[in-house]
Coordinates of C-alpha atoms and ligand atoms in Angstrom, one line a residue:
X299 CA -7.4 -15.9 9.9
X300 CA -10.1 -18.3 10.6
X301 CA -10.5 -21.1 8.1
X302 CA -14.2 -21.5 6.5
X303 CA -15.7 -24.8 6.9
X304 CA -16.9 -24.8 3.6
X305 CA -14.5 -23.3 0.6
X306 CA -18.2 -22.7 -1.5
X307 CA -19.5 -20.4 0.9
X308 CA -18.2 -16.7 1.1
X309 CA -19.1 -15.0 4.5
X310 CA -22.6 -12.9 4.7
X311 CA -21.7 -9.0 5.2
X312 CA -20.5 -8.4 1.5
X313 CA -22.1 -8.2 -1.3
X314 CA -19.8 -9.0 -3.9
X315 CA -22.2 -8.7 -7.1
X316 CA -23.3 -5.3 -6.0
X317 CA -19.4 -4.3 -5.1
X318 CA -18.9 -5.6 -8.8
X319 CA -21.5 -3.4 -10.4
X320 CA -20.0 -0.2 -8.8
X321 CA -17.0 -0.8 -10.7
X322 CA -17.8 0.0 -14.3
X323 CA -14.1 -1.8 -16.1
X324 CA -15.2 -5.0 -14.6
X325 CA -17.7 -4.2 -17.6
X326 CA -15.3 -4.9 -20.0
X327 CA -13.6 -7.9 -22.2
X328 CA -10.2 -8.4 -23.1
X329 CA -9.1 -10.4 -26.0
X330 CA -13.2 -11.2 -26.3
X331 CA -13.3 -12.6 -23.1
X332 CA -15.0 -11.2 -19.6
X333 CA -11.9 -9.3 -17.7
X334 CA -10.4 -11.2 -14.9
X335 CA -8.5 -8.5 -13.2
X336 CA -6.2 -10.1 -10.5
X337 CA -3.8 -7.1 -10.1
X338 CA -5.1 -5.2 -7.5
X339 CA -1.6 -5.0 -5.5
X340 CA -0.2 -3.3 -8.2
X341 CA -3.2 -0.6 -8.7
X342 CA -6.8 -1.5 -7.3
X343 CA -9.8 -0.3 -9.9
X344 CA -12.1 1.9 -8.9
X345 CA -15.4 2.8 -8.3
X346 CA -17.8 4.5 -9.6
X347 CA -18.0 7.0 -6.7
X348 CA -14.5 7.2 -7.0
X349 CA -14.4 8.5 -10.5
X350 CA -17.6 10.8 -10.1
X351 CA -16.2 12.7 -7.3
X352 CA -13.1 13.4 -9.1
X353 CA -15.8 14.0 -12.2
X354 CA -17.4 16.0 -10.0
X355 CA -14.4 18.1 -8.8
X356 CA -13.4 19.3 -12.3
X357 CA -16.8 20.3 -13.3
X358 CA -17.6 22.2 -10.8
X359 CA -15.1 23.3 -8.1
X360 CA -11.7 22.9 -9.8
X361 CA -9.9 25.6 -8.5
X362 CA -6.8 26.3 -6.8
X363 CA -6.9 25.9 -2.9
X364 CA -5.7 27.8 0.2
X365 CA -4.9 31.2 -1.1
X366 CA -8.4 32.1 -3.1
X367 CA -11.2 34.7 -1.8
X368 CA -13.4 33.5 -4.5
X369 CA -16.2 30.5 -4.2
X370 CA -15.3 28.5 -6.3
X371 CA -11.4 28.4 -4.2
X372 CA -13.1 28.2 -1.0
X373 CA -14.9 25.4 -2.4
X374 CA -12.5 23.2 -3.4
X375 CA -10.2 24.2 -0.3
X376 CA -13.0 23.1 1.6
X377 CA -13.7 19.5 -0.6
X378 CA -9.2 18.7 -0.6
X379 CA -9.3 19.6 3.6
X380 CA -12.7 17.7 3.8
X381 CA -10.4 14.4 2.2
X382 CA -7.8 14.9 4.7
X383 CA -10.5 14.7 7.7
X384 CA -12.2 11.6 6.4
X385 CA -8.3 10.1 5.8
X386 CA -7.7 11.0 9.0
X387 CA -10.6 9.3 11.1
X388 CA -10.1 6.2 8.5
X389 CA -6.7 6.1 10.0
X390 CA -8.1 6.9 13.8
X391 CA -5.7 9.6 13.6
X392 CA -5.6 11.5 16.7
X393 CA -5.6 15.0 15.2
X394 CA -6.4 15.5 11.4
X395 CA -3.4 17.8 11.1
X396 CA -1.0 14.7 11.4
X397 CA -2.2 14.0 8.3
X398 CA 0.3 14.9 5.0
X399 CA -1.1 14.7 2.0
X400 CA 1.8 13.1 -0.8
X401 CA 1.8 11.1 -4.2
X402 CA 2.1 8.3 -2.4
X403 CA 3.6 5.7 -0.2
X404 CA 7.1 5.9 -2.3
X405 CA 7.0 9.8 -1.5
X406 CA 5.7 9.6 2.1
X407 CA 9.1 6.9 2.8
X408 CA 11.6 9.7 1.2
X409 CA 9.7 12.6 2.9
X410 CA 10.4 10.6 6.4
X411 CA 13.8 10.0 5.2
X412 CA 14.9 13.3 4.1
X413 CA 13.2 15.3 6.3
X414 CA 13.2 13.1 9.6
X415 CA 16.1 10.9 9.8
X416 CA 18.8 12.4 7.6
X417 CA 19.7 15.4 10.0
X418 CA 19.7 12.6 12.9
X419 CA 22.2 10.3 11.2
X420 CA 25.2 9.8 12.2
X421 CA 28.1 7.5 10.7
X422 CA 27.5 4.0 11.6
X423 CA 23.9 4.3 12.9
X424 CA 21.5 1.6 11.7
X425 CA 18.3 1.6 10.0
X426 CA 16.5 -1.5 9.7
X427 CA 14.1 -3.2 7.6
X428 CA 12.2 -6.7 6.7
X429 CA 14.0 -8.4 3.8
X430 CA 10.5 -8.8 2.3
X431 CA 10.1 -4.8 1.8
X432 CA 9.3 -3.2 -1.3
X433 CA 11.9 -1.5 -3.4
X434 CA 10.4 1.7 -1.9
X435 CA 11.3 1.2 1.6
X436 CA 14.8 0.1 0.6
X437 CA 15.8 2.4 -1.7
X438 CA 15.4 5.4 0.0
X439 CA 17.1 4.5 3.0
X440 CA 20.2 2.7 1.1
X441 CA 20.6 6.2 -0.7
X442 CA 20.7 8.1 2.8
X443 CA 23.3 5.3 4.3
X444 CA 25.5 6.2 0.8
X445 CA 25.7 9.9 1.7
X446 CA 25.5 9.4 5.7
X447 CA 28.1 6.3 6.2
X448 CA 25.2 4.4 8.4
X449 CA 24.2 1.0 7.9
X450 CA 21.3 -0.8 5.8
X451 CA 20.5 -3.9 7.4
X452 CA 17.7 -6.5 6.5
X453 CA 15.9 -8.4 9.1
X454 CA 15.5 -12.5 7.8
X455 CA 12.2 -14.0 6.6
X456 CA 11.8 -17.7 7.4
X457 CA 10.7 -20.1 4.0
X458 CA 7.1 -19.7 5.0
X459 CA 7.8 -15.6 4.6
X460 CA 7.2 -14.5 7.9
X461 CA 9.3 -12.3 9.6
X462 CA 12.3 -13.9 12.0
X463 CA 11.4 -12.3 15.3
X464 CA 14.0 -13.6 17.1
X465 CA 16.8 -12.1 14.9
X466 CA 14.4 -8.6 15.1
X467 CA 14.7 -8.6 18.7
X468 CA 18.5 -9.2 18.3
X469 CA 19.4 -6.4 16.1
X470 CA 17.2 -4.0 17.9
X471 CA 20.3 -2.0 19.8
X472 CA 21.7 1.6 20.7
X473 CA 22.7 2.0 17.0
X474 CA 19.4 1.5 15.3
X475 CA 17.4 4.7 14.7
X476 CA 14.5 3.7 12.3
X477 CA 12.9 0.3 11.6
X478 CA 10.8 0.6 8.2
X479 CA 8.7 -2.4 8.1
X480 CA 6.0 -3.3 5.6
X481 CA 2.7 -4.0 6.7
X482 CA 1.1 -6.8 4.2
X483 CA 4.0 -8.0 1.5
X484 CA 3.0 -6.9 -1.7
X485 CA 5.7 -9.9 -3.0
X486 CA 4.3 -12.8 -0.6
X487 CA 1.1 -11.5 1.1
X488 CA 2.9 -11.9 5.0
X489 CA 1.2 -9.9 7.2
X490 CA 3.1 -8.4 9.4
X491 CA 2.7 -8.0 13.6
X492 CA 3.0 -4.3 13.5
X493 CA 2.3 -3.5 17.4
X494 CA 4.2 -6.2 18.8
X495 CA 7.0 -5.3 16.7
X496 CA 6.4 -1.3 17.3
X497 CA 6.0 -1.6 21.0
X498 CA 9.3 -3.9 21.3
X499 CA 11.1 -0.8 18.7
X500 CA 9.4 1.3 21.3
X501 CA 11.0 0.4 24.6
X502 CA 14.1 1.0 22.8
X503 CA 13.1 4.6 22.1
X504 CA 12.9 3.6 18.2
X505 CA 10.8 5.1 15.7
X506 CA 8.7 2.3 13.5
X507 CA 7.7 3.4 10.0
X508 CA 4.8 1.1 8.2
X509 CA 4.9 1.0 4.7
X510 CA 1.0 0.5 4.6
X511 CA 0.4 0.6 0.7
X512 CA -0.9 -3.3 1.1
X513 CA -3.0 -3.3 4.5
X514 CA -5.4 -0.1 4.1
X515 CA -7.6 -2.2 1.1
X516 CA -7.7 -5.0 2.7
X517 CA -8.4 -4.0 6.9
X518 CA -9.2 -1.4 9.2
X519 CA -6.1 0.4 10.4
X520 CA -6.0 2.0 13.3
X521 CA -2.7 4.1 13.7
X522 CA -2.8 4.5 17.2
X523 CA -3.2 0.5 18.1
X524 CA -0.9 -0.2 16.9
X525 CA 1.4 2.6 18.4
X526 CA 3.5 3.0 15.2
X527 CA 5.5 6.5 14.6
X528 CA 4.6 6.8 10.2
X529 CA 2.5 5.4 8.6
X530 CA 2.6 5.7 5.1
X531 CA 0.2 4.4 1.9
X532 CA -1.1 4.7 -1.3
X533 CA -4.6 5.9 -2.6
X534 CA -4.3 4.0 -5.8
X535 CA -4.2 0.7 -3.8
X536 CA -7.7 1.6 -1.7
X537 CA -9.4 2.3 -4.3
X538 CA -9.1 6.1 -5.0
X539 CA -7.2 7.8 -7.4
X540 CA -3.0 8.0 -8.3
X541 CA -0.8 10.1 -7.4
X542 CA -2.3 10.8 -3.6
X543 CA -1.5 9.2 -0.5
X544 CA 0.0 10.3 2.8
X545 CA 1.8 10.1 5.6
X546 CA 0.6 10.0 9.2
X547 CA 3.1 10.4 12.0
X548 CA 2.3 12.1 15.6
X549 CA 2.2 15.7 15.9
X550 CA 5.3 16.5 18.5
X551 CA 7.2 14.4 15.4
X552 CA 5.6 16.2 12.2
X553 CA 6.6 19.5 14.5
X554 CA 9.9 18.4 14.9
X555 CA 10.8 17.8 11.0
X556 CA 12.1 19.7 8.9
X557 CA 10.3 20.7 5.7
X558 CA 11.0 18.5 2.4
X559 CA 10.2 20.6 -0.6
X560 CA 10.5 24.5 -0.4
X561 CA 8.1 26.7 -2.2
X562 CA 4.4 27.7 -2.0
X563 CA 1.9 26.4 0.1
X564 CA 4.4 25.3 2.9
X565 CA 4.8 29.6 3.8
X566 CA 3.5 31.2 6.1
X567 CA 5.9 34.4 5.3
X568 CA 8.8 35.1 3.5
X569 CA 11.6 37.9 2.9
X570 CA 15.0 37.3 1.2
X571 CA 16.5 36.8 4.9
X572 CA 14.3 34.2 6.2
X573 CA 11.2 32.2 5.6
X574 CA 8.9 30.9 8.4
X575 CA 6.8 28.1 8.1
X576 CA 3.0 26.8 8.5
X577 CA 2.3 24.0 11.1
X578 CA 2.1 20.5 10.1
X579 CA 0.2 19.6 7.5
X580 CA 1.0 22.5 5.2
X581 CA 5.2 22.5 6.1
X582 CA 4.8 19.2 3.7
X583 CA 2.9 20.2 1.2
X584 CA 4.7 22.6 -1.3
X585 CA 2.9 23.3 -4.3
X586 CA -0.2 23.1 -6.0
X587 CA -1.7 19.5 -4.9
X588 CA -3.0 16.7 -6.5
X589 CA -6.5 18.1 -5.3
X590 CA -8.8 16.2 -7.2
X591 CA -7.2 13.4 -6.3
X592 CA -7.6 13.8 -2.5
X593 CA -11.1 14.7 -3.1
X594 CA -11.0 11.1 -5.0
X595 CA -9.2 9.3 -2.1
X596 CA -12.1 10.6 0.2
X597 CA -14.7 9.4 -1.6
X598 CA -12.2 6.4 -1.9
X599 CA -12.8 6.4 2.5
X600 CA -16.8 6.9 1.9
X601 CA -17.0 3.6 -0.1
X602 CA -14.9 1.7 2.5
X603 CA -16.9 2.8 5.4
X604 CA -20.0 2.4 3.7
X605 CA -19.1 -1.8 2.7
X606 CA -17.3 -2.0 5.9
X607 CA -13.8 -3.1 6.7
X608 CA -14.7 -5.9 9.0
X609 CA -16.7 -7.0 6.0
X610 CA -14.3 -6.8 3.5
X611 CA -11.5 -8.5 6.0
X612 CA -13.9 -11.6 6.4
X613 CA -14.6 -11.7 2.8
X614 CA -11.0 -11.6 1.4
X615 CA -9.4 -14.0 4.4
X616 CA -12.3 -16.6 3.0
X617 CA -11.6 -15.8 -0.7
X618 CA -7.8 -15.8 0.1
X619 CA -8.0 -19.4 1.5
X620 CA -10.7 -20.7 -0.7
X621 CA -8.7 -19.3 -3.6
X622 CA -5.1 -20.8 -2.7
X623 CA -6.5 -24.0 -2.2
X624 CA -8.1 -23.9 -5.9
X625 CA -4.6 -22.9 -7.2
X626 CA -2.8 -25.5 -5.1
X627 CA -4.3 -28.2 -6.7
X628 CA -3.4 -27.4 -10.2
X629 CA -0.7 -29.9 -10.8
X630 CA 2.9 -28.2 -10.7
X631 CA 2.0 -24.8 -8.8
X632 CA 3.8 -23.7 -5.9
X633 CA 2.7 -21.5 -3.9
X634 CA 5.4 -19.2 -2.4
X635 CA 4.6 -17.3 0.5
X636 CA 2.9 -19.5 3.2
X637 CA 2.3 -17.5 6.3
X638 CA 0.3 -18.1 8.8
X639 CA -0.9 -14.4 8.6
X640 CA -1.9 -13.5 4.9
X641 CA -3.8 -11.0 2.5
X642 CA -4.7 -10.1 -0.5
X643 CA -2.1 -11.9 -2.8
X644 CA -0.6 -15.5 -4.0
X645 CA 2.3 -15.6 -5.5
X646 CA 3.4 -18.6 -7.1
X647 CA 5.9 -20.9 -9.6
X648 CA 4.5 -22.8 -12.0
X649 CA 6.8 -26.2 -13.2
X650 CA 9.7 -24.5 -14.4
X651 CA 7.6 -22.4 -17.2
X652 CA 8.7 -18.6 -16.7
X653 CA 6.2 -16.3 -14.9
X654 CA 6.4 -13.6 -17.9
X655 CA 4.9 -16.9 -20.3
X656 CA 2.3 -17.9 -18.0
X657 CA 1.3 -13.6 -17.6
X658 CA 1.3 -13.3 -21.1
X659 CA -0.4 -16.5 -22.3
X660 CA -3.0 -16.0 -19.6
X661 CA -4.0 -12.2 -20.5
X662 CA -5.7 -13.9 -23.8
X663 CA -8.4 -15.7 -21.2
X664 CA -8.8 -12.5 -19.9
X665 CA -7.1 -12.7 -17.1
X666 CA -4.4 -9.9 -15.6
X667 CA -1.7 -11.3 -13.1
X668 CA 1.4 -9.8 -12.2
X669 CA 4.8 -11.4 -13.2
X670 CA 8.9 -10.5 -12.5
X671 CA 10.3 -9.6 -8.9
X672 CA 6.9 -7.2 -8.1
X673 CA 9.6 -4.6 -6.9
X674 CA 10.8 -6.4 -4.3
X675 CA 13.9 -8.3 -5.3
X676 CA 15.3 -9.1 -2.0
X677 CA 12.2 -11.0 -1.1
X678 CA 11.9 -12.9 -4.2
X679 CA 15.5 -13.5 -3.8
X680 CA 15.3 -15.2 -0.6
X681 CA 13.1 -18.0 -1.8
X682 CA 16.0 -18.6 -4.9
X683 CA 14.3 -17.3 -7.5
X684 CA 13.8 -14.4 -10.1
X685 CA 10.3 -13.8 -10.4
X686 CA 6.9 -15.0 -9.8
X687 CA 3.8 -15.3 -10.8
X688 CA 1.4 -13.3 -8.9
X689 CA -2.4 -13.2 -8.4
X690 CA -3.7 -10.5 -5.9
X691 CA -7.3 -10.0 -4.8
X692 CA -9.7 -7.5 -4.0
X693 CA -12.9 -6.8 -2.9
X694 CA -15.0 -7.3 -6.4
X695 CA -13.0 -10.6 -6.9
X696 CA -14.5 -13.8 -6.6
X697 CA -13.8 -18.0 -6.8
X698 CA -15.1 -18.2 -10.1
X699 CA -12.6 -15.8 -11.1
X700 CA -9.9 -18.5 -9.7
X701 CA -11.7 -21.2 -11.8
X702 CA -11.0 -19.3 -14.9
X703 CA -7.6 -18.3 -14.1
X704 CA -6.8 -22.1 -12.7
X705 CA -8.6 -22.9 -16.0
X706 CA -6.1 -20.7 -18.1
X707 CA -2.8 -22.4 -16.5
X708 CA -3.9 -25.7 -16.8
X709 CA -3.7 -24.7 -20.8
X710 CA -0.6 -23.1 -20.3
X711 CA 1.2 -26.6 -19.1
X712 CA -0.4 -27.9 -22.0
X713 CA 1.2 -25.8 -24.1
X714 CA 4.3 -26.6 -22.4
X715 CA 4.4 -30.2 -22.2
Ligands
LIG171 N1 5.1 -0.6 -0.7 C1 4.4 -1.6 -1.1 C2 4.2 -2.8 -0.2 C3 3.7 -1.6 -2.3 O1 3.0 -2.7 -2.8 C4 3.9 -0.5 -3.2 C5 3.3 -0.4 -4.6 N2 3.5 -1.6 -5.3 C6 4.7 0.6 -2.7 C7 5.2 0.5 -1.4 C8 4.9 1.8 -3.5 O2 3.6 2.5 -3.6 P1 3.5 3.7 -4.6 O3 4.1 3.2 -5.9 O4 2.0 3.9 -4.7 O5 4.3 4.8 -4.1

């Protein structure tokens, strides 16, 4: 990240009034005052394109996709597989069929690990992950070790919150069959280095999952560079609508899986004696869709591409820097989570006041921060504590917006003291 010269002045490339406009909730006040809304890591707002196209989808295509002869299924068939292509390129997927659409990044993890790695378990096999990983690339992987007998192990963070590499490159042996790693920590903001640590998993012949819920809003991602095996993330964090997301993992690997969910969909025939399946996408995705929401997440893609991920990568690293150093110098905040690599979120402690006080107070300026372990104990853990207090950025945020929430604590010590 390079470091501005001047904190007062944002980058050229992105025009943050006119990103602001497009978003009509910024519009809004809470407790009488103008919204502050520093919660993005938990579930970005979105845009006006955003909610038109879903608008849009329900008053005039909605209909069920795949199996209709009718227009108006053809249509929408043709606007849900029209989201998957623009996902697809945004991801420089190599084939658009590698794409699975799923609720989410939480789903895409447990799709990998039910339908991948369970039948390739073995007792005492090791999966590893980052101790600063969400609760939803733990989880699903502790529950597989319970009913496998292999081994959960967590890879150390240093105090700053970056990953050990050292110890990585130490537990990468014969026994290790996944490494889940998170891309950008939704707890601490570390961003992590994906290809050097996919291409050192990948001498070893060891598949690399990203949990990329955290790293699509904030830069371009480009699957192949950085020669990870899935990639999974969230549309409600870029933007575009809940309940969609995906998973994007090679072909010869999608091919090689077995299917998740049974039912529609996922068919290409069936009799009582056997079923055979469609080809990758459409093995993972039983049942109706959430189609209005992948028509969402496109337009989600549109509105990226059109403001430009270089641009919004310049703007945030400045607003990122510019906006720790505001917070840093309100007397008895501590910023945890220093790495050298960061985006999109500070997390801090503020004197000893606890986190859910200062959220709480705070929401009466008008500002929304995020407070308690941000489902990721471990990490929060490792730096001795229970919970934080957590501000996370996006692209319609800017440094006045850290004055008034700077502003706010400096009344909640006051209150405290
Ligand atoms: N991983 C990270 C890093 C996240 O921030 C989140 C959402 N907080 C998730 C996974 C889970 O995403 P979702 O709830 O959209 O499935």
């Amino acid at each position: 990240m390079s470091v501005p010269a001047n904190h007062l002045n944002p980058p050229a490339g992105l025009d943050v009034a006119r990103v602001r406009a497009d978003f009509p909730i910024l519009q809004r006040t809470v407790h009488g005052k103008p919204l502050v809304y520093l919660d993005t890591a938990a579930s970005a707002q979105r845009p006006e394109a955003v909610i038109k196209a879903t608008d849009d989808f329900y008053r005039r295509l909605n209909a069920n996709i795949h199996r209709g002869v009718h227009t108006l299924s053809q249509e929408a068939t043709d606007a849900y597989e029209g989201a998957r292509d623009k996902m697809a390129a945004f991801l420089n997927a190599p084939s658009r069929d590698e794409l699975v659409f799923t609720r989410g990044t939480t789903e895409a993890i447990n799709l990998v690990a039910q339908a991948w790695l369970r039948p390739r378990l073995n007792p005492g096999d090791e999966i590893i992950v980052s101790q600063m990983e969400h609760h939803a690339n733990i989880v699903p992987w502790q529950m597989l070790c319970e009913s496998t007998g292999a081994v959960l192990k967590p890879i150390p963070i240093n105090d700053a919150g970056e990953l050990d590499l050292d110890a990585y490159h130490a537990m990468l042996n014969d026994r290790v069959k996944l490494v889940g790693m998170v891309h950008v920590s939704n707890a601490l903001g570390t961003v992590n280095p994906i290809a050097e640590l996919a291409r050192a998993a990948r001498e070893k012949g060891i598949p690399l999952l990203v949990d990329g819920a955290q790293s699509l809003p904030h830069q371009a991602v480009d699957v192949q560079a950085l020669g990870c095996t899935f990639f999974c993330f969230s549309g409600h964090k870029m933007y575009g609508p809940t309940g969609i997301g995906g998973l994007w993992a090679p072909m010869e690997v999608l091919a090689a899986m077995e299917p998740y969910q049974g039912g529609g969909e996922m068919i290409k025939k069936v009799t009582f004696e056997r079923t055979e399946y469609n080809p990758p996408p459409g093995k993972f995705e039983a049942g109706t869709p959430n189609i209005a929401g992948a028509v969402g997440l496109g337009a989600a893609v549109d509105y990226l591409l059109d403001l430009g991920m270089d641009q919004v990568a310049a703007y945030e690293a400045w607003l990122l820097q510019a906006a720790t150093a505001r917070l840093e110098a309100v007397e008895g905040l501590q910023v945890v989570g220093t790495a050298a690599h960061k985006a999109g979120v500070i997390s801090f402690t503020f004197d000893d006041i606890h986190p859910h006080d200062i959220g709480t107070i705070i929401d009466h300026h008008g500002v929304a921060i995020r407070t308690g372990h941000h489902c990721a104990m471990p990490a929060i853990a490792r730096f001795g504590l229970p919970a934080t207090a957590r501000a996370s950025l996006g692209i319609y945020n800017t440094l006045e917006e850290f004055d008034v929430l700077a502003g706010a604590l400096e009344q909640v010590r006051d209150m405290f003291r």
